Coordinates of C-alpha atoms in Angstrom, one line a residue:
X234 CA 0.0 0.0 0.0
X235 CA 1.2 3.5 -0.8
X236 CA 2.2 5.2 2.4
X237 CA 1.8 8.6 0.8
X238 CA -2.0 8.2 0.9
X239 CA -3.2 9.9 4.0
X240 CA -6.2 8.8 6.0
X241 CA -9.1 8.6 6.1
X242 CA -9.5 8.1 2.3
X243 CA -11.7 6.1 0.0
X244 CA -9.8 3.6 -2.2
X245 CA -11.4 2.0 -5.2
X246 CA -9.9 -1.1 -6.8
X247 CA -10.2 -0.2 -10.5
X248 CA -10.0 -3.8 -11.7
X249 CA -12.8 -4.9 -9.4
X250 CA -14.9 -1.9 -10.5
X251 CA -14.5 -2.6 -14.1
X252 CA -15.4 -6.3 -13.6
X253 CA -18.6 -5.2 -11.8
X254 CA -19.4 -2.8 -14.7
X255 CA -18.9 -5.6 -17.3
X256 CA -20.9 -8.1 -15.3
X257 CA -24.0 -5.9 -15.1
X258 CA -23.7 -4.8 -18.7
X259 CA -23.5 -8.4 -19.8
X260 CA -26.5 -9.4 -17.7
X261 CA -28.6 -6.6 -19.2
X262 CA -27.5 -7.5 -22.7
X263 CA -28.3 -11.2 -22.2
X264 CA -31.8 -10.2 -21.0
X265 CA -32.4 -7.7 -23.8
X266 CA -32.9 -4.9 -21.3
X267 CA -31.7 -1.3 -21.3
X268 CA -29.2 -0.5 -18.5
X269 CA -29.3 3.1 -17.1
X270 CA -27.1 3.1 -14.0
X271 CA -27.7 5.4 -11.2
X272 CA -24.7 7.7 -10.7
X273 CA -25.5 8.3 -7.1
X274 CA -22.9 5.7 -6.1
X275 CA -19.9 7.3 -7.8
X276 CA -20.9 10.9 -8.7
X277 CA -18.1 11.0 -11.2
X278 CA -18.6 11.5 -15.0
X279 CA -15.4 9.5 -15.5
X280 CA -17.0 6.4 -14.1
X281 CA -20.3 7.1 -15.8
X282 CA -18.5 7.1 -19.1
X283 CA -17.0 3.7 -18.4
X284 CA -20.6 2.4 -17.8
X285 CA -21.7 4.0 -21.1
X286 CA -18.7 2.5 -22.9
X287 CA -19.8 -0.9 -21.6
X288 CA -23.3 -0.6 -23.0
X289 CA -25.4 1.5 -20.8
X290 CA -28.0 3.7 -22.7
X291 CA -27.6 6.6 -20.3
X292 CA -27.4 7.4 -16.6
X293 CA -29.8 8.1 -13.8
X294 CA -29.4 10.9 -11.2
X295 CA -31.5 12.3 -8.4
X296 CA -30.7 16.0 -8.6
X297 CA -30.7 18.6 -11.3
X298 CA -27.3 19.7 -10.1
X299 CA -25.9 16.2 -10.6
X300 CA -27.3 16.2 -14.1
X301 CA -25.6 19.5 -14.8
X302 CA -22.2 18.2 -13.7
X303 CA -22.6 15.1 -15.8
X304 CA -23.7 17.0 -18.9
X305 CA -20.8 19.5 -18.4
X306 CA -18.5 16.6 -18.7
X307 CA -20.0 15.0 -21.8
X308 CA -22.8 12.7 -20.5
X309 CA -25.6 13.3 -22.9
X310 CA -28.5 11.0 -21.9
X311 CA -29.7 11.5 -18.4
X312 CA -32.8 10.6 -16.4
X313 CA -33.6 12.7 -13.3
X314 CA -35.5 10.0 -11.3
X315 CA -37.0 12.5 -8.8
X316 CA -40.1 14.7 -8.8
X317 CA -39.2 18.3 -9.7
X318 CA -41.7 20.8 -8.1
X319 CA -39.7 23.9 -7.3
X320 CA -39.5 26.7 -10.0
X321 CA -35.8 27.0 -9.9
X322 CA -35.1 23.2 -10.4
X323 CA -37.8 23.0 -13.2
X324 CA -36.3 26.0 -15.0
X325 CA -32.8 24.4 -14.9
X326 CA -34.1 21.1 -16.1
X327 CA -36.0 22.7 -19.0
X328 CA -32.9 24.6 -20.0
X329 CA -30.8 21.4 -19.7
X330 CA -33.3 19.6 -21.9
X331 CA -32.2 21.8 -24.8
X332 CA -28.6 20.6 -24.5
X333 CA -28.9 16.9 -23.9
X334 CA -31.4 14.0 -24.0
X335 CA -33.2 14.5 -20.7
X336 CA -36.0 12.7 -19.0
X337 CA -37.5 13.9 -15.6
X338 CA -39.6 12.2 -13.0
X339 CA -43.1 13.2 -11.9
X340 CA -45.5 11.7 -9.4
X341 CA -48.3 14.2 -9.0
X342 CA -50.8 16.3 -11.0
X343 CA -49.5 19.5 -9.4
X344 CA -45.9 18.7 -10.3
X345 CA -46.9 17.8 -13.9
X346 CA -48.8 21.1 -14.3
X347 CA -45.7 23.0 -13.2
X348 CA -43.5 21.0 -15.7
X349 CA -46.0 21.6 -18.5
X350 CA -46.2 25.3 -17.9
X351 CA -42.4 25.7 -17.8
X352 CA -42.0 23.6 -21.0
X353 CA -44.6 25.6 -22.9
X354 CA -43.1 28.9 -21.8
X355 CA -39.7 27.7 -23.1
X356 CA -41.2 26.4 -26.4
X357 CA -40.1 22.8 -25.6
X358 CA -41.6 19.4 -25.0
X359 CA -40.2 17.8 -21.9
X360 CA -39.9 14.0 -21.7
X361 CA -41.3 12.7 -18.4
X362 CA -41.8 9.3 -16.6
X363 CA -44.4 8.7 -14.0
X364 CA -43.0 7.4 -10.7
X365 CA -45.0 4.6 -9.1
X366 CA -45.0 3.6 -5.5
X367 CA -44.8 -0.2 -5.4
X368 CA -44.5 -0.5 -1.7
X369 CA -41.6 1.5 -0.4
X370 CA -43.9 4.4 0.6
X371 CA -41.4 7.0 -0.5
X372 CA -42.1 9.2 -3.6
X373 CA -44.4 7.8 -6.4
X374 CA -48.1 7.9 -7.1
X375 CA -50.0 5.2 -5.2
X376 CA -50.2 2.1 -7.4
X377 CA -54.0 2.1 -7.7
X378 CA -54.1 5.8 -8.7
X379 CA -51.4 5.6 -11.4
X380 CA -53.7 5.0 -14.4
X381 CA -55.7 8.1 -13.8
X382 CA -52.6 10.3 -13.3
X383 CA -51.0 8.9 -16.4
X384 CA -54.0 9.8 -18.4
X385 CA -54.0 13.3 -17.1
X386 CA -50.3 13.8 -17.8
X387 CA -50.6 12.3 -21.3
X388 CA -53.2 15.0 -22.1
X389 CA -50.9 17.9 -21.0
X390 CA -49.3 20.1 -23.6
X391 CA -45.5 20.4 -23.3
X392 CA -45.1 17.0 -21.8
X393 CA -44.3 13.6 -23.5
X394 CA -45.1 10.7 -21.1
X395 CA -42.5 8.1 -22.2
X396 CA -43.0 5.6 -19.4
X397 CA -43.3 4.6 -15.8
X398 CA -40.6 3.8 -13.2
X399 CA -40.3 2.7 -9.6
X400 CA -37.7 2.2 -6.9
X401 CA -38.6 -0.6 -4.5
X402 CA -35.4 -2.1 -3.2
X403 CA -35.4 -5.5 -1.5
X404 CA -39.1 -5.6 -0.6
X405 CA -41.6 -8.5 -0.8
X406 CA -45.2 -8.1 0.1
X407 CA -44.3 -4.6 1.4
X408 CA -41.7 -5.9 3.9
X409 CA -37.8 -6.1 3.7
X410 CA -36.6 -9.5 2.5
X411 CA -33.5 -11.4 1.6
X412 CA -35.4 -13.3 -1.0
X413 CA -34.2 -11.2 -3.9
X414 CA -35.6 -13.5 -6.6
X415 CA -39.2 -13.3 -5.4
X416 CA -38.8 -9.6 -4.7
X417 CA -37.5 -8.8 -8.2
X418 CA -40.2 -10.9 -9.8
X419 CA -42.9 -9.2 -7.9
X420 CA -41.5 -5.7 -8.7
X421 CA -41.2 -6.5 -12.4
X422 CA -44.7 -8.1 -12.6
X423 CA -46.4 -5.2 -10.8
X424 CA -44.8 -2.7 -13.2
X425 CA -45.3 -4.7 -16.4
X426 CA -49.0 -5.3 -15.6
X427 CA -49.6 -1.6 -14.8
X428 CA -47.9 -0.6 -18.1
X429 CA -50.2 -2.9 -20.0
X430 CA -53.3 -1.3 -18.3
X431 CA -52.1 2.2 -19.2
X432 CA -51.3 1.2 -22.8
X433 CA -54.8 -0.2 -23.1
X434 CA -56.1 3.3 -22.5
X435 CA -54.3 4.5 -25.6
X436 CA -51.1 5.7 -24.1
X437 CA -48.1 4.2 -25.9
X438 CA -45.6 3.9 -23.0
X439 CA -42.1 2.9 -24.2
X440 CA -40.3 2.6 -20.9
X441 CA -41.0 0.4 -17.9
X442 CA -38.0 1.1 -15.7
X443 CA -37.3 -0.8 -12.5
X444 CA -34.6 -2.3 -10.4
X445 CA -32.1 -1.5 -7.8
X446 CA -28.8 -3.5 -7.5
X447 CA -30.4 -6.2 -5.4
X448 CA -33.5 -6.8 -7.6
X449 CA -32.5 -5.4 -11.0
X450 CA -31.4 -8.5 -12.9
X451 CA -34.2 -10.5 -11.4
X452 CA -36.9 -7.9 -12.3
X453 CA -35.4 -7.6 -15.8
X454 CA -36.3 -11.2 -16.5
X455 CA -40.0 -10.3 -16.3
X456 CA -41.6 -9.9 -19.7
X457 CA -42.6 -6.2 -20.2
X458 CA -39.8 -4.7 -18.2
X459 CA -37.6 -2.5 -20.5
X460 CA -34.9 -0.9 -18.3
X461 CA -33.1 -1.3 -15.0
X462 CA -31.4 1.4 -12.9
X463 CA -28.9 -0.2 -10.5
X464 CA -26.4 2.0 -8.8
X465 CA -24.4 0.4 -6.0
X466 CA -23.2 -2.5 -8.3
X467 CA -20.4 -0.4 -9.7
X468 CA -18.5 -0.5 -6.4
X469 CA -20.7 -2.9 -4.3
X470 CA -20.6 -2.7 -0.5
X471 CA -21.1 -4.7 2.6
X472 CA -24.9 -4.4 2.5
X473 CA -25.0 -5.9 -1.0
X474 CA -22.7 -8.7 0.2
X475 CA -25.0 -9.5 3.1
X476 CA -28.0 -9.5 0.7
X477 CA -26.2 -12.1 -1.4
X478 CA -25.8 -9.9 -4.5
X479 CA -22.0 -10.2 -4.4
X480 CA -19.2 -11.4 -2.3
X481 CA -16.9 -9.2 -0.2
X482 CA -14.3 -9.8 -2.9
X483 CA -16.6 -8.0 -5.3
X484 CA -16.5 -4.8 -3.2
X485 CA -14.3 -2.4 -5.1
X486 CA -14.4 0.3 -2.4
X487 CA -12.9 0.5 1.1
X488 CA -12.0 3.3 3.5
X489 CA -8.3 3.4 4.5
X490 CA -8.0 4.5 8.1
X491 CA -5.2 4.7 10.7
X492 CA -5.3 3.5 14.2
X493 CA -4.8 6.6 16.4
X494 CA -5.3 5.1 19.8
X495 CA -5.2 1.7 21.6
X496 CA -6.7 2.7 25.0
X497 CA -7.7 -0.9 26.0
X498 CA -7.1 -4.5 25.0
X499 CA -10.5 -4.8 23.4
X500 CA -10.6 -1.2 21.9
X501 CA -8.9 0.5 19.0
X502 CA -9.8 4.0 17.7
X503 CA -9.4 4.9 14.1
X504 CA -9.4 8.3 12.4
X505 CA -12.7 7.7 10.5
X506 CA -16.0 8.5 12.2
X507 CA -19.4 9.6 11.0
X508 CA -17.9 12.3 8.7
X509 CA -16.1 9.5 6.9
X510 CA -18.5 6.5 7.0
X511 CA -22.2 6.6 6.1
X512 CA -24.5 5.8 9.0
X513 CA -27.7 5.4 7.0
X514 CA -27.5 1.6 7.0
X515 CA -27.7 0.9 10.7
X516 CA -26.3 -2.2 12.4
X517 CA -28.5 -4.8 14.1
X518 CA -31.6 -4.1 12.0
X519 CA -33.7 -6.5 9.9
X520 CA -33.3 -8.1 7.5
X521 CA -29.5 -7.9 7.2
X522 CA -28.5 -7.8 10.9
X523 CA -25.1 -6.3 10.1
X524 CA -22.6 -6.1 12.9
X525 CA -21.1 -2.6 13.0
X526 CA -20.7 0.0 10.3
X527 CA -18.3 -1.8 8.1
X528 CA -16.2 -4.9 7.5
X529 CA -12.6 -4.6 8.7
X530 CA -10.6 -6.4 6.0
X531 CA -7.5 -7.1 8.1
X532 CA -9.2 -8.2 11.3
X533 CA -11.9 -10.8 11.1
X534 CA -13.3 -10.3 14.6
X535 CA -13.0 -6.5 14.8
X536 CA -16.3 -4.6 14.7
X537 CA -16.6 -0.9 13.9
X538 CA -19.1 -0.6 16.7
X539 CA -19.4 3.1 17.4
X540 CA -18.6 6.4 15.8
X541 CA -18.4 10.1 16.8
X542 CA -17.7 12.7 14.1
X543 CA -14.0 12.0 13.8
X544 CA -13.5 8.8 15.8
X545 CA -14.3 5.2 14.9
X546 CA -14.3 2.8 17.8
X547 CA -13.4 -0.8 17.0
X548 CA -14.4 -3.6 19.4
X549 CA -11.6 -6.2 19.1
X550 CA -12.2 -9.9 19.5
X551 CA -9.6 -12.4 20.6
X552 CA -7.8 -12.7 17.2
X553 CA -7.7 -8.9 16.8
X554 CA -6.4 -8.4 20.3
X555 CA -3.6 -10.9 19.6
X556 CA -2.6 -9.3 16.3
X557 CA -0.3 -6.8 17.8
X558 CA -2.4 -3.9 16.5
X559 CA -0.9 -0.5 17.5
X560 CA -1.3 3.2 17.0
X561 CA -0.1 4.1 13.5
X562 CA -1.3 0.8 11.8
X563 CA -3.4 1.2 8.7
X564 CA -6.7 -0.7 8.2
X565 CA -9.2 -0.9 5.4
X566 CA -12.9 -1.1 6.0
X567 CA -15.6 -1.9 3.5
X568 CA -18.5 0.4 4.5
X569 CA -22.1 -0.8 4.9
X570 CA -23.2 1.7 2.3
X571 CA -20.7 2.9 -0.3
X572 CA -22.9 5.4 -2.0
X573 CA -23.4 7.7 1.0
X574 CA -19.8 7.2 2.0
X575 CA -18.4 8.4 -1.3
X576 CA -20.5 11.5 -1.1
X577 CA -18.7 12.5 2.2
X578 CA -15.4 12.7 0.4
X579 CA -14.0 15.4 -2.0
X580 CA -11.8 12.8 -3.8
X581 CA -11.2 9.1 -4.0
X582 CA -8.2 7.1 -5.1
X583 CA -8.4 4.5 -7.9
X584 CA -5.9 1.7 -7.3
X585 CA -4.5 -0.2 -10.2
X586 CA -1.8 -2.6 -9.0
X587 CA 0.6 -0.4 -7.1
X588 CA -0.5 2.8 -8.8
X589 CA -3.1 5.2 -7.5
X590 CA -5.0 7.9 -9.4
X591 CA -6.7 10.7 -7.5
X592 CA -10.1 11.6 -8.9
X593 CA -12.4 14.4 -7.6
X594 CA -16.0 13.4 -6.7
X595 CA -17.3 16.1 -9.0
X596 CA -21.0 15.8 -8.1
X597 CA -20.6 15.3 -4.3
X598 CA -22.8 17.5 -2.2
X599 CA -25.0 18.4 -5.2
X600 CA -28.3 18.4 -3.4
X601 CA -30.4 20.9 -5.5

């Protein structure tokens, strides 16, 4: 390991990342499905271009500001999978639609009217997809109200309703599950059946877009699904390994940290806390029941049990206690959730053999 790399820092194994990119692209091609990766995981146009080069049709983002960064660096086909309802965001999206192939999400009649008005004022037609709530209870029109809203949007001037989309994650019957096959099949079936009902009303939907990293390939096998939008797969993380999507060896990203204190036999403190590691995937919760906030690669029975802003407290088991671990030693921890972790860092280091390339996370902190 390069001793010049200070800590804490995110290290991405380039070869593992590229293997993950190829694997998902090959799966989508085999199933005859469009792949539109979510760039939330890496937030870097450089990585997005690798995904496009491997066969992706475009990318997905959540924020207009992310789309702007990607477009500025040559990514020309973008789906903003998020309902836009504020005038400032809508104006920026309409302006961006004149520069690239842009699709935006909508999940309400009020939001659709705002998009329609802005598109007409700009003399443009805006491509939109209707978001469907398939059980996550986040954004999305309730499933049983989707046909009526689709009809209303289809009739609006300035808008072209191209399809429907959902984000569901690993849910089955409305509850978290580890049965990804059944979850993916249910997700795909719900969306394909809804699309057929909408088409029967005279709306020629082209896109039926589904699928997170856990369910994407499984949902893609359902007839009628046209596109998947996985994000985490590009780096993978401990959560995906626990779900059975990948192995820990498929996790391209890890956080390099230094032991700064050894105050007790069963305790080591590292220089990465909650400002370094994402905390949104909590330990000891169903269905994954993860122990700690990440997997310590070098110490099998060490648990990243607690964090304050700048301190990570490792509880050391017998093997870790006997390892001779001391202040100044470097460890590598695969985070529970790589997407939110990357967003905490201005830059990451791509490792290729013994060489490291520093890359800025250009879209980090883009929240508007």
